Every structure is written in structure tokens, then in C-alpha cells.
XYZ file of C-alpha atoms in Angstrom:
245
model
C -9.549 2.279 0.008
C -7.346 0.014 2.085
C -9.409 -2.727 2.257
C -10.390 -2.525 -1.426
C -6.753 -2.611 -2.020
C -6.400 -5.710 0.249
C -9.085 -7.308 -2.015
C -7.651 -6.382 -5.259
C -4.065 -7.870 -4.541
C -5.926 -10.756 -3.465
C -7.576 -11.393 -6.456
C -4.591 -10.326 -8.455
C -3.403 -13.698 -6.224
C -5.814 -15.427 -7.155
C -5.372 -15.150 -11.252
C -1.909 -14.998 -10.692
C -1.490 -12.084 -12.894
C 1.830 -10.018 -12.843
C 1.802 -6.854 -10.824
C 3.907 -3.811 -11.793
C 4.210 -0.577 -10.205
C 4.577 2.393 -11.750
C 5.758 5.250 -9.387
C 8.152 8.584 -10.010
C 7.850 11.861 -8.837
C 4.614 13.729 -9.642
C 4.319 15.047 -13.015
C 6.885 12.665 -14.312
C 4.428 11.227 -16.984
C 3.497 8.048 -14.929
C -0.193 8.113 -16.203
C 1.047 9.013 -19.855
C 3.253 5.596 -19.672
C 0.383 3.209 -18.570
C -1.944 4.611 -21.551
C 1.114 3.731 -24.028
C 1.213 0.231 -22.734
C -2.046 -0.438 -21.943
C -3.865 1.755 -24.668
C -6.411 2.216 -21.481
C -8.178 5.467 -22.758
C -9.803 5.931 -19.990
C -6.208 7.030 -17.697
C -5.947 10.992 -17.260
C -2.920 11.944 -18.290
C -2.979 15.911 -16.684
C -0.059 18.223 -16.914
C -0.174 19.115 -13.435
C 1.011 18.316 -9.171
C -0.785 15.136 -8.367
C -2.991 14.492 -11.094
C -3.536 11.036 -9.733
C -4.502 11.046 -5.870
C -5.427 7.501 -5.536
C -3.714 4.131 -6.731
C -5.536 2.711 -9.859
C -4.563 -0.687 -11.653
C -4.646 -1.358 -15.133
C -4.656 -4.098 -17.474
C -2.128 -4.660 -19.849
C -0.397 -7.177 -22.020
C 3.438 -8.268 -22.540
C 4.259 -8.676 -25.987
C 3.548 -12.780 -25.602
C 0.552 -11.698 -24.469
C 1.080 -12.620 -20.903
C -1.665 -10.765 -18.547
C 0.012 -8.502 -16.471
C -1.407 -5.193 -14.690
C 0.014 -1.928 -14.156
C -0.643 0.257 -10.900
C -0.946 4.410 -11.537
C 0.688 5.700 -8.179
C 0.629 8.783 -6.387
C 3.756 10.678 -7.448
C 6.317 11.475 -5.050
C 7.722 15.015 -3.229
C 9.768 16.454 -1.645
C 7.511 18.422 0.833
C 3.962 16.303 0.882
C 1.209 17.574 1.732
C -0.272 16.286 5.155
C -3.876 16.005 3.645
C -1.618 13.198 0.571
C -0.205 10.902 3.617
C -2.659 8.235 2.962
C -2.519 8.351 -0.821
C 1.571 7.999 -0.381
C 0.939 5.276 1.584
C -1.196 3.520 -0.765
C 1.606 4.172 -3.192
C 3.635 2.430 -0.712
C 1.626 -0.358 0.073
C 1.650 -0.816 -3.893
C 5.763 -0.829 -4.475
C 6.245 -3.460 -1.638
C 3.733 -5.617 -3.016
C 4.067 -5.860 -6.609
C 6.599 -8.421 -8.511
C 8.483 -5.333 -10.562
C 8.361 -1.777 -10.537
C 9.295 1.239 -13.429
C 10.841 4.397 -11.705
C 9.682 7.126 -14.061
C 11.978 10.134 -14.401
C 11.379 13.250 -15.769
C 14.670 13.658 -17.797
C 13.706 16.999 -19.621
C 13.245 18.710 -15.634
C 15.825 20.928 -14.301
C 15.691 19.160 -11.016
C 15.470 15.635 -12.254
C 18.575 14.074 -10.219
C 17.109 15.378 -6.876
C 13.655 14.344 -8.132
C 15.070 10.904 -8.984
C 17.293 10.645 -5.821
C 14.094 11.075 -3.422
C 12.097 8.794 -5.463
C 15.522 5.768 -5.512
C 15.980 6.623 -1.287
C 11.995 5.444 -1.039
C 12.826 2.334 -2.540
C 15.798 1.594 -0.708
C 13.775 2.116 2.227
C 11.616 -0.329 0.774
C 14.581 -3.067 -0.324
C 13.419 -2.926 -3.694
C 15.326 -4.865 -5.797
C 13.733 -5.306 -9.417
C 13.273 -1.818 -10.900
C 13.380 -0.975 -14.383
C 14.641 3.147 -14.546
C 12.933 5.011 -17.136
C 14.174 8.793 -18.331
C 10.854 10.334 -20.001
C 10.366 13.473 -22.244
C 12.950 12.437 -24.970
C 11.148 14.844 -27.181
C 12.203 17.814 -25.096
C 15.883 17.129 -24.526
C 18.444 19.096 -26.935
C 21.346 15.970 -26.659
C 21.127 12.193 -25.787
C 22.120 11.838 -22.079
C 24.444 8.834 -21.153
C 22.392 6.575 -19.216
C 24.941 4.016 -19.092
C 25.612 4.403 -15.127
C 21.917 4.340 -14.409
C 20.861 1.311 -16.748
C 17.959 3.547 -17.620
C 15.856 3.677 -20.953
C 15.330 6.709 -22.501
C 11.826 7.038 -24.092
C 8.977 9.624 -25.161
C 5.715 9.342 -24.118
C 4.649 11.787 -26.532
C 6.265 10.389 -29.636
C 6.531 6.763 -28.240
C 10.229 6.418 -28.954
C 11.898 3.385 -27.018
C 8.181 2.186 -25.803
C 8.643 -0.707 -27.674
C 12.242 -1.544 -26.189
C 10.328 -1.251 -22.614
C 7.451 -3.268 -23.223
C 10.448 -6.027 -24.269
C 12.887 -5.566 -21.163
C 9.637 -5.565 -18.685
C 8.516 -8.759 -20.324
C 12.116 -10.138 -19.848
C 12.097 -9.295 -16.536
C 8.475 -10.571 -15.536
C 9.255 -13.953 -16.878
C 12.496 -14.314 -15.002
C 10.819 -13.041 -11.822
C 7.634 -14.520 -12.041
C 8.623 -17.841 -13.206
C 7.071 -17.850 -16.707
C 8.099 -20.159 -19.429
C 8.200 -20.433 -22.892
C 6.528 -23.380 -24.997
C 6.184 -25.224 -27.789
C 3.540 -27.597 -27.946
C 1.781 -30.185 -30.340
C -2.543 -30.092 -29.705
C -4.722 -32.464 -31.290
C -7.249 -29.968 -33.670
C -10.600 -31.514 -32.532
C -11.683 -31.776 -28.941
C -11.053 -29.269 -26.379
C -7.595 -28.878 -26.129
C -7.141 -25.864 -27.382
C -9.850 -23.729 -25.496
C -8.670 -25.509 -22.462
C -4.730 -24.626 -22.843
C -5.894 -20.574 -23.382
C -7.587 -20.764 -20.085
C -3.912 -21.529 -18.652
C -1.559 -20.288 -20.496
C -0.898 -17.258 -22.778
C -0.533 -18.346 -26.285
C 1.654 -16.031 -28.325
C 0.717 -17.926 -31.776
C -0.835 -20.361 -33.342
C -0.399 -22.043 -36.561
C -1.582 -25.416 -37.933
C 0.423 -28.480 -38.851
C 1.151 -29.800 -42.174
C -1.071 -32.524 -42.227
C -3.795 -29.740 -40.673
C -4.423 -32.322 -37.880
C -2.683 -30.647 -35.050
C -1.772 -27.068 -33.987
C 1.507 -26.045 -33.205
C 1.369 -23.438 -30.850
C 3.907 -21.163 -28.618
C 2.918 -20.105 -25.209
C 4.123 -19.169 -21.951
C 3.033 -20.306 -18.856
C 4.468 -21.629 -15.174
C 5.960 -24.990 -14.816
C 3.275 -26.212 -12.736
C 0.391 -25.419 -15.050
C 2.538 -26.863 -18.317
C 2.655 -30.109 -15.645
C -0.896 -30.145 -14.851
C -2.032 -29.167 -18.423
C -0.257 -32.314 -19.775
C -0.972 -34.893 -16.911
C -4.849 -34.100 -17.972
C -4.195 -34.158 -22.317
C -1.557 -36.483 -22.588
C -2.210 -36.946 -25.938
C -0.408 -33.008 -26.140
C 3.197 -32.683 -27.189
C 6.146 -30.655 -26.052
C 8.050 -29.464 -28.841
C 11.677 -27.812 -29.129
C 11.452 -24.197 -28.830
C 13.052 -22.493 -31.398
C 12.061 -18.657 -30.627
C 12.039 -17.154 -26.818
C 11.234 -13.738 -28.313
């Protein structure tokens, strides 16, 4: 499992796609949260200890439609198991190598600040630094806690409240950290311009020109690859952008 591991974050590498770790302590609803923002039917999402025993990855998109994928961890505890020491190492392996990662908190537990305290002293043995907080089960709690001390976003997995506030403060933060940009740009209508820029880039929209002989299209992509991209199609124009959402 190691080595295939090894590969995968390789690969990941290789595509240069976004990796974000979701971890929490078990039975926080870690699985549940990938399926809302992946729609990946095929994740278990069991009410039970350590539903998920192995890491599994996940694709997803950011609302620009960035790439990005999402790793299912082995939850945390307070007592493991000797026989789980590998799969909490995998988790491990997967928070120190991955460019953001959502704590998941059961909010609606009884326990939930020691639950959350043993997950928050892993990271800091870790030196994590970018971590987006999230207090799940919403739908079970009586009164609106203040999460104003935490920074942390109160959703429902079940009834999807504030999944759509996540999905925009994890694409914030993947852009910043990752380097992504925002784009307007200019591309001729025939030729291959077009097919060519999707290979690079992730285009959010496209729309054509007045005169129908261009499209003007918003994307995001790295510096370097809006550099290369226009050193090869000079013909393609960089435009104003008017909208970062």
C-alpha cells in the first residue's frame, strides 16, 4: 500500500493536480463530505468506528473547475488499535504531503472538543499550516455554536447546508497555495486553440465574441503554463479580468 501510495502522489506530481486531505476523528462524517463534493457514489459513507481502513483518493472539482483530488483518511482515536498503526500512518503520510487539508469535526458529539483537540495536536506534530476546520452534523444541533474563535464552517452533510460556502473557501485557498490564476483570454475560433488551452488550463466559461470570430474565455491556470500557452499561440489575447469568482 506504501508503494502504491508513493506512485499515486507521484502521478498526482506529475498532472499537477491539487491534493487535499480530509482527516477527523472516526465517525466524524469524513467519507459523507467527499461524496458531497465529489458526487463519487461509489465512497461508503457507514455509521460506524473506522469505516474507512485504508487511504482512498478521489476526484473532484473546484467551482472553476480546477482538478483537484480529495484523500478519505483513516479517522483518528484516542486509544488505536495496534492492528490500525499502518493505516494511521498512511493517514499520516497523506496530511504531510498534500497542499491543504479539512479537519472534520463532529459538532453534534458530546466529546467533540477532546475529539477535535487530539485530531489539531496531530497536526501540530505535523506543522500543518493550511487547514480549513469544519463542524459537521448541523442538522442535529439544537442552537448555532459560535465558531468565531475556531474560524470553522458549520455545515450538514445530510442536508448540505454551508457545502457550497466550503467548496468556495477551499477553492480560495487552493489557488493562493497552489499558485493558480485567473484569466481572461481572446482565442481565435478556428484552429486548435481552443482544444489545446483545455489541455492546460481549466476553463470556467466560454462565450463567443461579437463578431463570432473569437472566444472569450475565463480560466485558471499557473503562470508558467499561461507563459508557455502564449509563447506557442501568439495570436491569443490576454484580456482584463473582470470576475475572480
Amino acid at each position: 500500500l506504501k508503494t502504491q501510495r508513493h506512485y499515486l502522489r507521484q502521478n498526482t506530481r506529475r498532472k499537477q493536480c491539487p491534493m487535499i486531505a480530509v482527516i477527523g476523528y472516526t465517525n466524524a462524517g469524513k467519507s459523507t463530505l467527499i461524496h458531497q463534493l465529489t458526487e463519487d457514489r461509489r465512497i461508503s459513507s457507514e455509521d460506524r468506528f473506522f469505516a474507512t481502513l485504508d487511504v482512498t483518493v478521489h476526484h473532484g472539482q473546484l467551482p472553476c473547475r480546477l482538478d483537484v483530488l480529495y484523500a478519505d483518511t483513516v479517522g483518528f482515536f484516542s486509544d488505536l488499535p495496534m492492528g490500525l498503526m499502518p493505516c494511521f500512518e498512511a493517514t499520516m503520510e497523506e496530511i504531510a504531503c498534500s497542499d491543504l487539508v479539512l479537519h472534520v469535526v463532529d459538532r453534534s458529539h458530546e466529546s467533540w472538543l477532546s475529539q477535535r483537540l487530539i485530531v489539531v495536536n496531530n497536526l501540530n506534530k505535523l506543522n500543518v499550516e493550511h487547514v480549513i476546520e469544519v463542524w459537521n452534523k448541523s442538522d442535529k444541533l439544537n442552537e448555532i455554536p459560535d465558531s468565531t474563535a475556531s474560524q470553522a464552517l458549520l455545515i450538514s452533510c445530510l442536508n448540505g447546508e454551508g457545502i457550497d460556502e466550503l467548496k468556495m473557501q477551499i477553492e480560495r485557498k487552493i489557488l493562493n497555495l497552489c499558485n493558480f490564476h485567473h484569466v481572461s483570454l481572446e482565442v481565435p475560433i478556428t484552429g486548435d486553440y481552443i482544444n489545446q488551452l483545455y489541455n492546460v488550463a481549466a476553463v470556467k466559461q466560454a462565450v463567443p465574441s461579437e463578431d463570432g470570430q473569437k472566444m472569450l474565455i475565463s480560466a485558471v491556470l499557473r503562470p508558467y503554463q499561461l507563459k508557455s500557452f502564449l509563447k506557442n499561440y501568439d495570436c491569443v489575447k490576454v484580456l482584463p479580468v473582470k470576475d475572480k469568482e
